[in-house]
Amino acid sequence: MHALRLTLTDPRFPAAAAPGALTAQPEARPALARALGAVSATAGTGARTGTDAGARTDADVLTDTLAETLDADGVAVHRPQLGTLVATVPTDAEARHEARAAVDAVDDEAVRLRSAVKAHDGFFTTFFISPYSRYIARWCARRGLTPNQVTTASLLTALIAAGCAATGARGGYIAAGVLLLVSFVLDCTDGQLARYALKYSTMGAWLDATFDRAKEYAFYAGLALGAARNGDDVWALALGAMVLMTCRHVVDFSFNEANHDATANTSPTAALSDRLDNLGWTVWARRMIILPIGERWAMIAVLTAATSPRIVFWALIIGCAFGACYTTAGRVLRSLTRKAKRTDRAAQALADLADSGPIASAVAKAARRLPAPAPVAALLAAVLMVAGALVLPFGDARLVAVAAGYAILSGVAVARPLKGALDWLVPPLFRAAEYTTVLVLAARSDVPQALPAAFGLVAAVAYHHYDTVYRIRGGTGAPPAWLVRVTGGHEGRTLLVTVLAALLADRGDDFTLALTALAVAVGLVVLVESIRFWVSSGAPAVHDEGETA
């Protein structure tokens, strides 16, 4: 039974097939009706009803034929690898006896526990969490708990941990570190519970993706508040760590989307990477050095309990910076050495990830004939914006002109379809420019509480960008155009922040109030639209891949 469930109930795929069985999700049922009509027209009543038995059962032949017909009709039929599981349609008594023996030889519960764990997790998660969290997942399943309830428990635990860190006391830091690890165990358990019980849901996918960011951002804020209680202002470090981590994620997302369905997708560096993956120790070393979520949270928890928030953030910044440089350099080399042809879908995904607002879009329409390479234009725009924020005095009106130049260059960067070898760098460069500009202006303003307000603004905008990623992954495309227009796009928000800095430079804490109002406005708009989308019937099913049985 588990073989059939594992094969046929995955909501990410429009249709799925196993020997003798085929399922179709609602979006594939019109194609299934056409396939049934085509098969009935050619096979006759006997083949449809299963009255003709041959070397293979008619059910087996029928499902294979339907699957091939669906494939030909453009509906991709998922045929998962069963591994040690058994799914077969016996044709006679001897085959039936062999099938039953094969089924009896499988430890179904062991397979369920093994397949509940993700195939490609980090070292810490694989060896220090999953060996027991899978049993917690089974315990939850047997008591009727849902993955969403476990996800919510993980969020609440992390928020309590952030509250403990905000006390600024050593006991609070120790409790925060312990609770953060408990939260991460629950974070692993919710996905394992979904895979163990095959309870995937759109709401669960959204909650898992959203709560991961909320937990980490909240803990950063808690550490910064705790440090402030002891007279140490680390908000700039907290925001810097968040900017680095988010930009590194955007590099991952952009590169993967650019090469998701590229043809001739090979390169010498990719071949070297594949060879290294065959050496056990290199696999774990390469996964650890990029500081994935398991290693990152373990480091944060230990350092929080044993040291100070300033040390935690410096460790995060150094680790995230190294991971970002490592992954970006490797992907640049791979992009330059491979001969891949990127599709219109990939170009559209990168354009959506760019988050271009009305200004950049208008410039792009006017600059379509310019031969400017997209990554060059984006790099110039980012360097111009960040350098202007660093060099010009806070509140200098010239920075508004710099931001206007940034908006123009941003439009030039997306004027043509993003199909070049390095065009996937465009969204990360825009993220780095926008987030870093907010960070620099808040840090240089010397206005009380400007950095915490900037932290909230970047968190709200980053949520919007993560939400865009998960919509694209689900195959539904970017958020609606009106949302991008209302939030201004990356260039519009950057220009607005520079205008606010110029107008409110000498007006006390008005700059802080303006950043806070902007953070609340952006956060409310994107969160309400995100909730509306993810709870709607048209939202995609997105969840982590479990290990093949």
Coordinates of C-alpha atoms in Angstrom, one line a residue:
M1 CA 0.0 0.0 0.0
H2 CA 2.8 2.4 0.8
A3 CA 4.3 1.8 -2.6
L4 CA 1.1 2.8 -4.3
R5 CA 0.6 5.8 -2.0
L6 CA 4.2 7.0 -2.4
T7 CA 3.8 6.7 -6.2
L8 CA 0.4 8.0 -6.9
T9 CA -0.4 10.7 -4.3
D10 CA 2.3 13.3 -4.8
P11 CA 0.4 16.6 -5.5
R12 CA 3.4 18.2 -7.2
F13 CA 2.8 16.2 -10.4
P14 CA -0.3 16.4 -12.6
A15 CA -0.3 12.6 -13.3
A16 CA 1.6 9.6 -11.8
A17 CA 1.8 6.0 -12.8
A18 CA 2.9 2.7 -11.4
P19 CA 2.4 -0.9 -12.8
G20 CA -1.3 -1.3 -13.2
A21 CA -2.3 2.1 -11.7
L22 CA -2.5 5.7 -12.9
T23 CA -3.8 8.8 -11.2
A24 CA -4.5 12.3 -12.5
Q25 CA -4.8 15.5 -10.5
P26 CA -7.7 17.9 -11.5
E27 CA -5.6 19.9 -14.0
A28 CA -4.7 16.7 -15.9
R29 CA -8.2 15.1 -16.0
P30 CA -9.3 16.7 -19.3
A31 CA -6.2 15.2 -20.9
L32 CA -7.0 11.9 -19.2
A33 CA -10.5 12.0 -20.7
R34 CA -9.0 12.6 -24.1
A35 CA -6.6 9.7 -23.6
L36 CA -9.4 7.4 -22.5
G37 CA -11.3 8.3 -25.6
A38 CA -8.3 7.7 -27.9
V39 CA -7.5 4.4 -26.2
S40 CA -11.1 3.2 -26.4
A41 CA -11.3 4.1 -30.0
T42 CA -8.3 1.9 -30.9
A43 CA -8.3 -0.9 -28.3
G44 CA -11.9 -2.0 -28.3
T45 CA -14.2 -3.0 -25.4
G46 CA -12.3 -6.1 -24.4
A47 CA -9.1 -4.2 -23.7
R48 CA -11.0 -1.6 -21.7
T49 CA -12.9 -4.0 -19.5
G50 CA -10.0 -6.4 -18.9
T51 CA -11.6 -9.5 -20.4
D52 CA -8.6 -10.4 -22.5
A53 CA -5.7 -11.7 -20.5
G54 CA -2.3 -12.1 -22.1
A55 CA 1.3 -12.1 -21.0
R56 CA 0.5 -8.9 -19.1
T57 CA -2.8 -8.0 -17.6
D58 CA -5.1 -5.6 -19.4
A59 CA -4.9 -3.2 -16.5
D60 CA -1.2 -3.1 -16.8
V61 CA -1.4 -2.5 -20.6
L62 CA -4.1 0.0 -20.2
T63 CA -2.2 2.2 -17.7
D64 CA 0.9 2.1 -19.8
T65 CA -1.0 3.1 -22.9
L66 CA -2.7 5.9 -21.0
A67 CA 0.5 7.2 -19.6
E68 CA 2.1 7.2 -23.0
T69 CA -0.9 9.0 -24.4
L70 CA -0.8 11.6 -21.6
D71 CA 2.9 12.2 -22.3
A72 CA 2.2 12.7 -25.9
D73 CA -0.5 15.2 -25.0
G74 CA 1.9 17.3 -23.0
V75 CA 1.1 16.1 -19.5
A76 CA 4.2 14.8 -17.8
V77 CA 3.5 11.5 -16.1
H78 CA 5.6 11.0 -12.9
R79 CA 7.1 7.5 -12.7
P80 CA 9.0 7.5 -9.4
Q81 CA 11.7 5.0 -8.6
L82 CA 10.3 2.5 -6.1
G83 CA 13.7 1.2 -4.8
T84 CA 12.9 -1.7 -2.4
L85 CA 9.2 -1.2 -2.5
V86 CA 7.0 -3.4 -4.7
A87 CA 4.3 -2.5 -7.1
T88 CA 3.3 -5.1 -9.7
V89 CA 0.3 -6.7 -11.4
P90 CA 0.7 -10.5 -11.3
T91 CA -0.5 -12.4 -14.4
D92 CA -0.9 -15.9 -12.9
A93 CA -0.6 -17.9 -9.7
E94 CA 3.1 -18.2 -9.8
A95 CA 3.6 -14.5 -10.4
R96 CA 1.1 -13.8 -7.6
H97 CA 3.1 -16.0 -5.2
E98 CA 6.4 -14.3 -6.2
A99 CA 4.8 -10.8 -5.8
R100 CA 3.5 -11.7 -2.3
A101 CA 6.9 -13.0 -1.3
A102 CA 8.5 -9.8 -2.6
V103 CA 6.0 -7.7 -0.6
D104 CA 6.5 -9.7 2.6
A105 CA 10.3 -9.3 2.3
V106 CA 10.0 -5.5 2.5
D107 CA 10.0 -3.9 5.9
D108 CA 7.4 -1.3 5.0
E109 CA 7.8 0.7 8.2
A110 CA 11.6 0.9 7.7
V111 CA 11.0 2.2 4.2
R112 CA 8.5 4.8 5.5
L113 CA 11.0 6.0 8.1
R114 CA 13.8 6.1 5.6
S115 CA 11.8 7.9 2.9
A116 CA 10.7 10.5 5.5
V117 CA 14.2 11.9 5.5
K118 CA 15.3 14.3 2.8
A119 CA 17.9 12.8 0.4
H120 CA 20.3 15.7 0.4
D121 CA 20.5 17.3 3.8
G122 CA 23.4 18.9 5.6
F123 CA 25.9 17.1 7.8
F124 CA 24.4 18.3 11.1
T125 CA 20.8 17.5 10.1
T126 CA 21.7 14.1 8.7
F127 CA 23.8 12.9 11.6
F128 CA 22.5 14.8 14.6
I129 CA 18.8 15.5 13.9
S130 CA 17.3 13.0 11.5
P131 CA 18.4 9.8 13.3
Y132 CA 15.8 10.6 16.0
S133 CA 13.5 13.2 14.5
R134 CA 12.0 10.7 12.1
Y135 CA 10.8 8.8 15.2
I136 CA 9.3 12.0 16.6
A137 CA 7.5 12.3 13.2
R138 CA 6.1 8.8 13.5
W139 CA 5.0 9.5 17.1
C140 CA 3.2 12.6 15.8
A141 CA 1.6 10.7 13.0
R142 CA 0.2 8.0 15.3
R143 CA -1.4 10.7 17.5
G144 CA -3.0 12.4 14.6
L145 CA -0.9 15.5 14.7
T146 CA -0.5 17.3 11.3
P147 CA 2.6 18.8 9.8
N148 CA 1.1 22.3 10.0
Q149 CA 0.7 21.9 13.8
V150 CA 4.4 20.9 14.1
T151 CA 5.4 23.8 11.9
T152 CA 3.5 26.2 14.2
A153 CA 5.1 24.6 17.3
S154 CA 8.5 25.2 15.7
L155 CA 7.7 28.9 15.1
L156 CA 6.4 29.4 18.7
T157 CA 9.5 27.7 20.1
A158 CA 11.7 30.0 18.1
L159 CA 9.8 33.1 19.1
I160 CA 10.2 32.1 22.8
A161 CA 13.9 31.6 22.1
A162 CA 14.1 35.1 20.7
G163 CA 12.3 36.4 23.7
C164 CA 14.8 34.7 26.0
A165 CA 17.7 36.2 24.0
A166 CA 16.1 39.6 24.3
T167 CA 16.5 39.5 28.1
G168 CA 20.2 40.0 27.7
A169 CA 20.9 37.7 30.7
R170 CA 23.3 34.8 30.5
G171 CA 20.5 32.4 31.6
G172 CA 18.3 33.8 28.9
Y173 CA 21.1 33.3 26.3
I174 CA 21.5 29.6 27.4
A175 CA 17.7 29.0 27.3
A176 CA 17.6 30.7 23.8
G177 CA 20.3 28.4 22.4
V178 CA 18.5 25.3 23.7
L179 CA 15.1 26.4 22.5
L180 CA 16.5 27.3 19.1
L181 CA 17.8 23.7 18.7
V182 CA 14.4 22.4 19.8
S183 CA 12.8 24.6 17.2
F184 CA 15.1 23.2 14.5
V185 CA 14.3 19.6 15.5
L186 CA 10.6 20.4 15.1
D187 CA 11.4 22.2 11.8
C188 CA 12.9 18.9 10.5
T189 CA 10.1 16.9 12.0
D190 CA 7.3 18.7 10.2
G191 CA 8.7 17.8 6.7
Q192 CA 9.4 14.3 7.8
L193 CA 5.9 13.9 9.2
A194 CA 4.5 15.1 5.8
R195 CA 6.6 12.6 4.0
Y196 CA 6.0 9.8 6.5
A197 CA 2.2 10.2 6.4
L198 CA 2.1 11.6 2.8
K199 CA 0.2 14.6 4.0
Y200 CA 1.4 17.3 1.7
S201 CA -0.5 20.6 1.5
T202 CA -0.2 23.9 -0.1
M203 CA -0.7 25.6 3.2
G204 CA 2.0 23.5 4.7
A205 CA 4.4 24.5 2.0
W206 CA 3.7 28.2 2.6
L207 CA 3.9 27.9 6.3
D208 CA 7.2 26.0 6.2
A209 CA 8.9 28.5 3.8
T210 CA 7.5 31.5 5.6
F211 CA 8.1 30.4 9.2
D212 CA 11.8 29.5 8.5
R213 CA 12.5 33.2 7.6
A214 CA 10.4 34.5 10.4
K215 CA 12.1 32.4 13.0
E216 CA 15.6 33.4 11.9
Y217 CA 14.8 37.1 11.6
A218 CA 13.0 37.1 15.0
F219 CA 16.0 35.5 16.6
Y220 CA 18.4 38.1 15.1
A221 CA 16.1 40.8 16.5
G222 CA 16.1 39.1 19.9
L223 CA 19.8 39.0 20.0
A224 CA 20.1 42.6 19.0
L225 CA 17.6 43.6 21.7
G226 CA 19.5 41.6 24.3
A227 CA 22.8 43.2 23.4
A228 CA 21.2 46.6 23.6
R229 CA 20.1 45.9 27.2
N230 CA 23.8 45.4 28.0
G231 CA 24.8 48.6 26.2
D232 CA 26.1 47.0 22.9
D233 CA 24.4 48.2 19.7
V234 CA 24.7 45.3 17.2
W235 CA 21.7 46.2 15.0
A236 CA 24.0 47.0 12.0
L237 CA 25.6 43.5 12.4
A238 CA 22.2 41.9 12.7
L239 CA 21.0 43.6 9.5
G240 CA 24.3 42.8 7.7
A241 CA 24.0 39.1 8.6
M242 CA 20.4 39.1 7.2
V243 CA 21.4 40.9 4.0
L244 CA 24.3 38.4 3.4
M245 CA 22.2 35.4 4.0
T246 CA 19.3 36.6 1.8
C247 CA 21.6 37.6 -1.0
R248 CA 23.2 34.2 -0.9
H249 CA 19.8 32.5 -1.2
V250 CA 19.0 34.7 -4.2
V251 CA 22.1 33.5 -5.9
D252 CA 21.0 29.9 -5.3
F253 CA 17.4 30.6 -6.5
S254 CA 18.5 32.6 -9.6
F255 CA 21.1 30.1 -10.8
N256 CA 18.7 27.2 -10.3
E257 CA 15.9 28.9 -12.2
A258 CA 18.2 29.9 -15.0
N259 CA 19.4 26.4 -15.5
H260 CA 16.2 24.5 -14.5
D261 CA 15.4 23.4 -18.1
A262 CA 18.5 24.5 -20.0
T263 CA 19.6 22.3 -22.8
A264 CA 23.2 21.0 -23.2
N265 CA 23.6 21.8 -19.5
T266 CA 27.2 20.5 -19.1
S267 CA 30.6 22.0 -18.2
P268 CA 34.0 20.9 -17.0
T269 CA 33.3 22.4 -13.6
A270 CA 30.0 20.5 -13.4
A271 CA 31.8 17.3 -14.3
L272 CA 34.4 17.9 -11.6
S273 CA 31.6 18.6 -9.1
D274 CA 30.0 15.2 -10.0
R275 CA 33.3 13.4 -9.5
L276 CA 33.7 15.0 -6.1
D277 CA 30.2 13.9 -5.2
N278 CA 31.4 10.3 -5.5
L279 CA 33.9 10.9 -2.7
G280 CA 32.0 10.8 0.6
W281 CA 34.1 13.2 2.7
T282 CA 34.0 15.9 -0.1
V283 CA 30.2 15.8 -0.2
W284 CA 29.9 16.6 3.4
A285 CA 32.7 19.2 3.4
R286 CA 31.1 21.0 0.5
R287 CA 27.7 21.0 2.2
M288 CA 29.1 22.2 5.5
I289 CA 31.2 25.1 4.2
I290 CA 28.3 26.9 2.7
L291 CA 26.7 27.0 6.2
P292 CA 23.3 25.5 5.4
I293 CA 20.4 26.0 7.8
G294 CA 21.3 23.0 10.1
E295 CA 24.9 24.1 10.6
R296 CA 23.9 27.7 10.8
W297 CA 21.3 27.2 13.5
A298 CA 23.6 24.9 15.5
M299 CA 26.4 27.6 15.4
I300 CA 24.0 30.3 16.4
A301 CA 22.6 28.2 19.3
V302 CA 26.0 27.2 20.7
L303 CA 27.5 30.7 20.3
T304 CA 24.4 32.3 21.8
A305 CA 24.7 30.1 24.9
A306 CA 28.4 30.5 25.3
T307 CA 29.4 34.0 24.0
S308 CA 27.8 37.3 23.2
P309 CA 25.5 38.5 20.4
R310 CA 28.3 40.5 18.8
I311 CA 30.4 37.3 18.4
V312 CA 27.3 35.5 17.1
F313 CA 26.7 38.1 14.4
W314 CA 30.4 38.3 13.3
A315 CA 30.5 34.5 13.0
L316 CA 27.4 34.6 10.9
I317 CA 28.7 37.4 8.7
I318 CA 32.0 35.6 8.1
G319 CA 30.4 32.3 7.5
C320 CA 27.7 33.7 5.2
A321 CA 30.2 35.8 3.3
F322 CA 32.4 32.8 2.7
G323 CA 29.5 30.6 1.6
A324 CA 28.2 33.3 -0.7
C325 CA 31.7 33.8 -2.3
Y326 CA 32.2 30.0 -2.7
T327 CA 28.8 29.3 -4.3
T328 CA 28.8 32.4 -6.5
A329 CA 32.4 31.8 -7.8
G330 CA 31.6 28.2 -8.6
R331 CA 28.4 29.0 -10.4
V332 CA 30.1 31.8 -12.4
L333 CA 32.8 29.4 -13.5
R334 CA 30.2 26.8 -14.4
S335 CA 28.1 29.3 -16.4
L336 CA 31.2 30.5 -18.3
T337 CA 32.3 27.0 -19.2
R338 CA 29.0 25.4 -20.1
K339 CA 27.3 25.7 -23.5
A340 CA 23.7 25.9 -22.5
K341 CA 20.6 27.3 -24.3
R342 CA 18.2 28.8 -21.8
T343 CA 14.5 28.8 -22.4
D344 CA 11.9 31.6 -22.4
R345 CA 10.6 30.2 -19.1
A346 CA 14.0 30.6 -17.5
A347 CA 14.3 34.2 -18.8
Q348 CA 10.8 35.0 -17.4
A349 CA 11.7 33.6 -14.0
L350 CA 14.8 35.7 -13.8
A351 CA 12.8 38.8 -14.9
D352 CA 10.2 38.0 -12.1
L353 CA 13.0 37.6 -9.6
A354 CA 14.5 40.9 -10.6
D355 CA 11.4 42.6 -9.1
S356 CA 11.5 45.6 -11.5
G357 CA 9.1 48.3 -10.7
P358 CA 7.4 51.0 -12.9
I359 CA 10.5 53.1 -13.4
A360 CA 12.8 50.2 -14.5
S361 CA 10.0 48.7 -16.6
A362 CA 9.5 52.0 -18.5
V363 CA 13.3 52.4 -19.0
A364 CA 13.4 48.8 -20.3
K365 CA 10.8 49.4 -22.9
A366 CA 12.7 52.4 -24.2
A367 CA 16.1 50.7 -24.1
R368 CA 15.3 47.4 -25.8
R369 CA 17.6 48.1 -28.7
L370 CA 20.6 48.9 -26.5
P371 CA 23.3 46.2 -26.7
A372 CA 24.2 46.5 -23.0
P373 CA 25.0 43.1 -21.4
A374 CA 22.5 42.6 -18.5
P375 CA 25.0 41.6 -15.8
V376 CA 27.3 44.5 -16.6
A377 CA 24.5 47.0 -16.4
A378 CA 23.2 45.5 -13.2
L379 CA 26.7 45.5 -11.7
L380 CA 27.3 49.1 -12.6
A381 CA 23.9 50.0 -11.1
A382 CA 24.7 48.2 -7.8
V383 CA 28.2 49.6 -7.5
L384 CA 26.9 53.1 -8.3
M385 CA 24.2 52.9 -5.7
V386 CA 26.2 51.4 -2.9
A387 CA 29.2 53.6 -3.5
G388 CA 27.0 56.7 -3.5
A389 CA 25.5 55.7 -0.2
L390 CA 28.9 55.1 1.3
V391 CA 30.7 58.2 0.0
L392 CA 28.1 61.0 0.0
P393 CA 27.1 62.5 3.3
F394 CA 23.9 61.3 4.8
G395 CA 21.0 63.5 3.5
D396 CA 23.0 64.8 0.5
A397 CA 20.6 65.5 -2.3
R398 CA 23.1 64.2 -4.8
L399 CA 22.3 60.7 -3.6
V400 CA 18.8 61.1 -5.0
A401 CA 20.4 61.6 -8.4
V402 CA 22.5 58.6 -7.9
A403 CA 19.4 56.5 -7.1
A404 CA 17.8 57.8 -10.2
G405 CA 20.8 56.7 -12.2
Y406 CA 20.5 53.3 -10.4
A407 CA 16.9 53.0 -11.6
I408 CA 17.8 53.8 -15.2
L409 CA 20.7 51.3 -15.3
S410 CA 18.4 48.7 -13.7
G411 CA 15.9 49.2 -16.5
V412 CA 18.7 48.8 -19.1
A413 CA 19.7 45.5 -17.4
V414 CA 16.3 44.0 -17.9
A415 CA 15.6 45.5 -21.3
R416 CA 16.3 42.2 -23.1
P417 CA 15.4 38.6 -22.2
L418 CA 17.7 37.4 -19.5
K419 CA 19.2 34.4 -21.5
G420 CA 22.9 35.2 -21.3
A421 CA 25.4 32.9 -19.5
L422 CA 25.6 35.3 -16.5
D423 CA 22.2 36.9 -16.6
W424 CA 21.2 35.0 -13.4
L425 CA 23.4 37.5 -11.5
V426 CA 21.0 40.3 -12.2
P427 CA 18.5 39.5 -9.3
P428 CA 21.2 39.0 -6.7
L429 CA 22.9 42.3 -7.7
F430 CA 19.6 44.2 -7.3
R431 CA 19.0 42.6 -3.9
A432 CA 22.5 43.5 -2.7
A433 CA 22.1 47.1 -3.9
E434 CA 18.7 47.6 -2.3
Y435 CA 19.4 46.0 1.0
T436 CA 22.8 47.4 1.4
T437 CA 21.6 50.9 0.6
V438 CA 19.0 50.7 3.4
L439 CA 21.6 49.4 5.8
V440 CA 24.2 52.0 5.0
L441 CA 21.8 55.0 5.1
A442 CA 20.3 53.8 8.4
A443 CA 23.8 53.2 9.9
R444 CA 25.1 56.6 8.8
S445 CA 22.0 58.6 9.8
D446 CA 22.9 58.6 13.5
V447 CA 19.2 58.8 14.1
P448 CA 17.9 56.8 17.2
Q449 CA 16.3 53.5 16.3
A450 CA 17.0 53.9 12.5
L451 CA 18.7 50.6 12.3
P452 CA 15.9 48.6 13.9
A453 CA 13.5 50.3 11.5
A454 CA 15.7 49.4 8.6
F455 CA 15.9 45.8 9.8
G456 CA 12.1 45.7 9.7
L457 CA 12.0 47.2 6.2
V458 CA 14.6 44.7 4.8
A459 CA 12.8 41.8 6.5
A460 CA 9.4 42.9 4.8
V461 CA 11.0 43.3 1.4
A462 CA 12.9 40.0 1.7
Y463 CA 9.7 38.2 2.5
H464 CA 8.3 39.5 -0.7
H465 CA 11.3 38.2 -2.6
Y466 CA 11.1 34.8 -0.9
D467 CA 7.4 34.6 -1.7
T468 CA 8.2 35.3 -5.3
V469 CA 10.7 32.4 -5.4
Y470 CA 8.2 29.9 -4.0
R471 CA 5.5 31.0 -6.4
I472 CA 7.9 30.5 -9.3
R473 CA 8.9 27.1 -8.0
G474 CA 5.3 26.1 -7.9
G475 CA 4.9 26.9 -11.5
T476 CA 2.4 29.8 -11.0
G477 CA 4.8 32.6 -11.9
A478 CA 5.5 35.8 -10.0
P479 CA 3.1 37.8 -7.8
P480 CA 0.6 39.9 -9.6
A481 CA 1.9 43.0 -11.5
W482 CA -0.2 45.3 -9.3
L483 CA 1.7 44.2 -6.2
V484 CA 5.1 45.0 -7.8
R485 CA 3.7 48.4 -8.9
V486 CA 2.3 49.2 -5.5
T487 CA 5.5 48.2 -3.7
G488 CA 7.6 50.2 -6.2
G489 CA 10.0 47.5 -7.3
H490 CA 13.5 47.4 -6.1
E491 CA 14.5 50.6 -7.8
G492 CA 11.4 52.5 -6.6
R493 CA 11.9 51.5 -3.0
T494 CA 15.6 52.4 -3.2
L495 CA 14.9 55.8 -4.7
L496 CA 12.2 56.4 -2.1
V497 CA 14.6 55.7 0.8
T498 CA 17.2 58.1 -0.6
V499 CA 14.5 60.8 -1.0
L500 CA 13.4 60.3 2.6
A501 CA 17.0 60.5 3.8
A502 CA 17.4 63.8 1.9
L503 CA 14.2 65.3 3.2
L504 CA 14.4 64.1 6.8
A505 CA 18.1 64.3 7.5
D506 CA 17.8 67.2 9.9
R507 CA 14.4 66.4 11.4
G508 CA 15.2 64.3 14.5
D509 CA 13.8 60.8 14.4
D510 CA 11.5 61.5 11.5
F511 CA 13.7 59.3 9.3
T512 CA 13.2 56.4 11.7
L513 CA 9.4 57.0 11.6
A514 CA 9.5 57.1 7.8
L515 CA 11.4 53.8 7.6
T516 CA 9.0 52.2 10.1
A517 CA 5.9 53.4 8.2
L518 CA 7.4 52.1 4.9
A519 CA 8.2 48.7 6.5
V520 CA 4.7 48.3 7.9
A521 CA 3.1 49.4 4.6
V522 CA 5.2 47.0 2.5
G523 CA 4.9 44.2 5.0
L524 CA 1.1 44.4 5.2
V525 CA 0.6 44.6 1.4
V526 CA 2.8 41.7 0.6
L527 CA 1.7 39.5 3.5
V528 CA -2.0 40.0 2.8
E529 CA -1.5 39.2 -0.9
S530 CA 0.7 36.2 0.0
I531 CA -1.9 34.8 2.4
R532 CA -4.6 35.3 -0.1
F533 CA -2.6 33.4 -2.7
W534 CA -1.4 30.5 -0.7
V535 CA -4.7 29.7 0.9
S536 CA -6.5 29.8 -2.5
S537 CA -7.3 26.8 -4.5
G538 CA -5.0 27.8 -7.3
A539 CA -1.8 27.8 -5.2
P540 CA 0.8 25.2 -6.1
A541 CA 1.9 22.2 -4.1
V542 CA 5.6 22.9 -3.1
H543 CA 7.4 20.7 -0.7
D544 CA 10.8 19.2 -0.1
E545 CA 11.8 16.0 -2.0
G546 CA 12.0 12.9 0.1
E547 CA 14.6 10.2 -0.4
T548 CA 13.6 7.6 -3.0
A549 CA 12.6 4.4 -1.3

